[in-house]
Amino acid sequence: ANLVLGSEVDRKATEQVRGEVVELKNRIAELERDNIFYRDLMRPESDDQGVSVVAPVLTTYPGIPNAYDYKMVVKQLSANRSQVVGYLEFTLIGVNVEGKAKRFSLYQLSSNLSSEKIKLNFRYFQRLEGQLILPEAFTPERIELKIVSLKPKKALIEKTFNWIITKSE
């Protein structure tokens, strides 16, 4: 009986340690990805000027249908790194049940925004994140981003990204 009990305790302890090792390895991999991301973010890409946006990352929000977390980064490309001031407009384009095209501003889909124009004010980069809830019977297809830089010089950048979601862990 002692051997059986000891064997069971050893097996459970081994399983627990293996689970913790896997969690720690996943955390290390995540931190390494973040480190590479920020290192690349801080390194100028060349003699380019202006700003750029990294494709939005959309993740399903557990427990709420049609709810998603979004994350995106707007970064400065130039090496001089003067203050960037402007705004970003996020528009989600898709179709309704009848197949008609529909457009929604992120402001219409997210409760944590106060305007259709998301203010930008940064020297190196600005991270934008939050939640959005899609209307019933709406199928998203793509995201249009419009970035208007007012300072240090006026510029307009328009980018389109496909609607791609990742499952939450």
CSV table of C-alpha atoms in Angstrom, one decimal:
chain,number,residue,atom,x,y,z
A,1,ALA,CA,0.0,0.0,0.0
A,2,ASN,CA,2.9,2.4,0.8
A,3,LEU,CA,4.5,1.7,-2.5
A,4,VAL,CA,1.3,2.3,-4.5
A,5,LEU,CA,0.6,5.5,-2.6
A,6,GLY,CA,4.2,6.7,-3.0
A,7,SER,CA,4.1,5.8,-6.7
A,8,GLU,CA,0.9,7.8,-7.2
A,9,VAL,CA,2.3,10.8,-5.3
A,10,ASP,CA,5.4,10.7,-7.5
A,11,ARG,CA,3.4,10.5,-10.7
A,12,LYS,CA,1.2,13.4,-9.8
A,13,ALA,CA,4.2,15.5,-8.7
A,14,THR,CA,5.9,14.7,-12.0
A,15,GLU,CA,2.8,15.7,-14.0
A,16,GLN,CA,2.6,19.0,-12.1
A,17,VAL,CA,6.3,19.8,-12.7
A,18,ARG,CA,5.9,19.0,-16.4
A,19,GLY,CA,2.9,21.3,-16.7
A,20,GLU,CA,4.8,24.1,-14.9
A,21,VAL,CA,7.8,23.6,-17.2
A,22,VAL,CA,5.5,23.8,-20.3
A,23,GLU,CA,3.9,27.0,-19.0
A,24,LEU,CA,7.3,28.6,-18.3
A,25,LYS,CA,8.6,27.6,-21.7
A,26,ASN,CA,5.5,29.2,-23.3
A,27,ARG,CA,6.0,32.4,-21.2
A,28,ILE,CA,9.7,32.6,-22.3
A,29,ALA,CA,8.8,32.2,-25.9
A,30,GLU,CA,6.2,35.0,-25.6
A,31,LEU,CA,8.7,37.3,-23.9
A,32,GLU,CA,11.3,36.5,-26.7
A,33,ARG,CA,8.7,37.4,-29.3
A,34,ASP,CA,7.9,40.6,-27.5
A,35,ASN,CA,11.6,41.4,-27.2
A,36,ILE,CA,12.1,40.9,-31.0
A,37,PHE,CA,9.0,43.0,-31.7
A,38,TYR,CA,10.2,46.0,-29.6
A,39,ARG,CA,13.8,45.7,-30.9
A,40,ASP,CA,12.5,45.9,-34.5
A,41,LEU,CA,10.2,48.7,-33.5
A,42,MET,CA,13.0,50.8,-32.2
A,43,ARG,CA,15.3,50.2,-35.1
A,44,PRO,CA,14.6,52.6,-38.0
A,45,GLU,CA,13.7,50.6,-41.2
A,46,SER,CA,15.8,52.8,-43.5
A,47,ASP,CA,15.7,56.4,-44.5
A,48,ASP,CA,11.9,56.2,-44.6
A,49,GLN,CA,9.9,59.1,-43.2
A,50,GLY,CA,6.5,59.2,-41.6
A,51,VAL,CA,4.5,56.5,-39.8
A,52,SER,CA,3.5,52.9,-40.3
A,53,VAL,CA,0.9,50.6,-38.8
A,54,VAL,CA,1.4,46.9,-37.9
A,55,ALA,CA,-1.5,44.7,-38.9
A,56,PRO,CA,-4.1,44.5,-36.2
A,57,VAL,CA,-4.2,41.3,-34.2
A,58,LEU,CA,-7.8,40.2,-33.5
A,59,THR,CA,-8.4,37.5,-30.8
A,60,THR,CA,-11.7,35.9,-29.9
A,61,TYR,CA,-13.1,37.1,-26.5
A,62,PRO,CA,-14.0,34.0,-24.5
A,63,GLY,CA,-17.6,33.7,-23.3
A,64,ILE,CA,-19.1,36.5,-25.4
A,65,PRO,CA,-20.3,35.8,-28.9
A,66,ASN,CA,-19.1,38.2,-31.7
A,67,ALA,CA,-16.7,39.8,-29.2
A,68,TYR,CA,-13.0,40.3,-30.1
A,69,ASP,CA,-9.9,41.8,-28.5
A,70,TYR,CA,-7.9,44.0,-30.9
A,71,LYS,CA,-4.3,45.1,-30.7
A,72,MET,CA,-2.3,47.2,-33.2
A,73,VAL,CA,0.8,49.4,-33.2
A,74,VAL,CA,1.5,52.6,-35.0
A,75,LYS,CA,5.2,53.4,-35.2
A,76,GLN,CA,7.5,56.1,-36.5
A,77,LEU,CA,9.8,55.1,-39.3
A,78,SER,CA,12.3,58.0,-39.3
A,79,ALA,CA,15.5,58.0,-37.3
A,80,ASN,CA,15.1,61.5,-35.8
A,81,ARG,CA,12.1,60.5,-33.7
A,82,SER,CA,10.3,63.8,-33.4
A,83,GLN,CA,6.9,63.8,-31.8
A,84,VAL,CA,4.1,62.5,-34.0
A,85,VAL,CA,0.6,64.0,-33.6
A,86,GLY,CA,-2.4,63.0,-35.6
A,87,TYR,CA,-5.3,60.5,-35.6
A,88,LEU,CA,-6.3,57.1,-36.8
A,89,GLU,CA,-9.6,56.0,-38.2
A,90,PHE,CA,-10.5,52.3,-38.0
A,91,THR,CA,-13.3,51.0,-40.3
A,92,LEU,CA,-14.6,47.5,-40.5
A,93,ILE,CA,-16.1,46.4,-43.8
A,94,GLY,CA,-18.2,43.3,-44.4
A,95,VAL,CA,-21.6,42.1,-45.4
A,96,ASN,CA,-25.0,41.7,-43.7
A,97,VAL,CA,-27.4,38.7,-44.1
A,98,GLU,CA,-28.7,39.9,-47.4
A,99,GLY,CA,-25.2,40.2,-48.8
A,100,LYS,CA,-25.2,44.0,-48.8
A,101,ALA,CA,-21.9,45.8,-48.0
A,102,LYS,CA,-21.8,47.4,-44.5
A,103,ARG,CA,-19.2,49.7,-42.9
A,104,PHE,CA,-18.7,50.2,-39.2
A,105,SER,CA,-16.4,52.5,-37.4
A,106,LEU,CA,-14.5,51.1,-34.5
A,107,TYR,CA,-16.2,53.8,-32.4
A,108,GLN,CA,-19.6,52.1,-33.2
A,109,LEU,CA,-18.3,48.7,-32.2
A,110,SER,CA,-16.2,49.5,-29.1
A,111,SER,CA,-17.4,51.0,-25.8
A,112,ASN,CA,-14.0,52.3,-24.8
A,113,LEU,CA,-13.6,54.9,-27.5
A,114,SER,CA,-14.9,58.5,-27.3
A,115,SER,CA,-14.6,59.4,-31.0
A,116,GLU,CA,-14.3,58.0,-34.5
A,117,LYS,CA,-10.8,59.6,-34.6
A,118,ILE,CA,-8.4,57.8,-32.3
A,119,LYS,CA,-5.8,60.3,-31.2
A,120,LEU,CA,-2.1,59.6,-31.9
A,121,ASN,CA,0.6,61.3,-29.9
A,122,PHE,CA,4.0,59.5,-29.7
A,123,ARG,CA,7.7,59.7,-30.3
A,124,TYR,CA,8.5,56.0,-31.1
A,125,PHE,CA,5.2,54.1,-31.2
A,126,GLN,CA,1.7,53.9,-29.8
A,127,ARG,CA,-0.1,50.7,-29.0
A,128,LEU,CA,-3.8,50.7,-29.4
A,129,GLU,CA,-5.9,47.9,-27.9
A,130,GLY,CA,-9.5,47.2,-26.7
A,131,GLN,CA,-12.5,45.1,-27.3
A,132,LEU,CA,-15.1,45.3,-30.1
A,133,ILE,CA,-18.5,43.5,-30.5
A,134,LEU,CA,-19.8,42.8,-34.0
A,135,PRO,CA,-23.5,43.4,-34.7
A,136,GLU,CA,-25.7,40.3,-35.2
A,137,ALA,CA,-25.8,39.0,-38.8
A,138,PHE,CA,-22.7,40.8,-39.9
A,139,THR,CA,-19.8,39.0,-41.5
A,140,PRO,CA,-16.5,41.1,-41.5
A,141,GLU,CA,-14.2,40.9,-44.5
A,142,ARG,CA,-11.5,43.5,-44.1
A,143,ILE,CA,-10.2,46.4,-42.0
A,144,GLU,CA,-9.4,49.8,-43.4
A,145,LEU,CA,-7.1,52.0,-41.4
A,146,LYS,CA,-6.6,55.7,-42.2
A,147,ILE,CA,-3.7,57.4,-40.4
A,148,VAL,CA,-3.5,61.2,-40.6
A,149,SER,CA,-0.3,62.7,-39.4
A,150,LEU,CA,-0.5,66.4,-38.6
A,151,LYS,CA,2.9,66.8,-37.0
A,152,PRO,CA,5.9,66.8,-37.7
A,153,LYS,CA,4.6,67.0,-41.2
A,154,LYS,CA,1.2,66.4,-42.7
A,155,ALA,CA,0.7,62.9,-44.3
A,156,LEU,CA,-2.0,60.5,-45.0
A,157,ILE,CA,-1.5,56.7,-44.9
A,158,GLU,CA,-4.3,54.3,-45.9
A,159,LYS,CA,-3.9,50.5,-45.3
A,160,THR,CA,-6.3,47.6,-45.8
A,161,PHE,CA,-6.0,44.3,-43.9
A,162,ASN,CA,-8.0,41.1,-44.2
A,163,TRP,CA,-10.2,40.1,-41.2
A,164,ILE,CA,-8.1,37.4,-39.6
A,165,ILE,CA,-8.8,36.2,-36.1
A,166,THR,CA,-6.9,34.0,-33.7
A,167,LYS,CA,-8.5,31.9,-31.0
A,168,SER,CA,-7.9,32.9,-27.4
A,169,GLU,CA,-5.9,30.5,-25.3
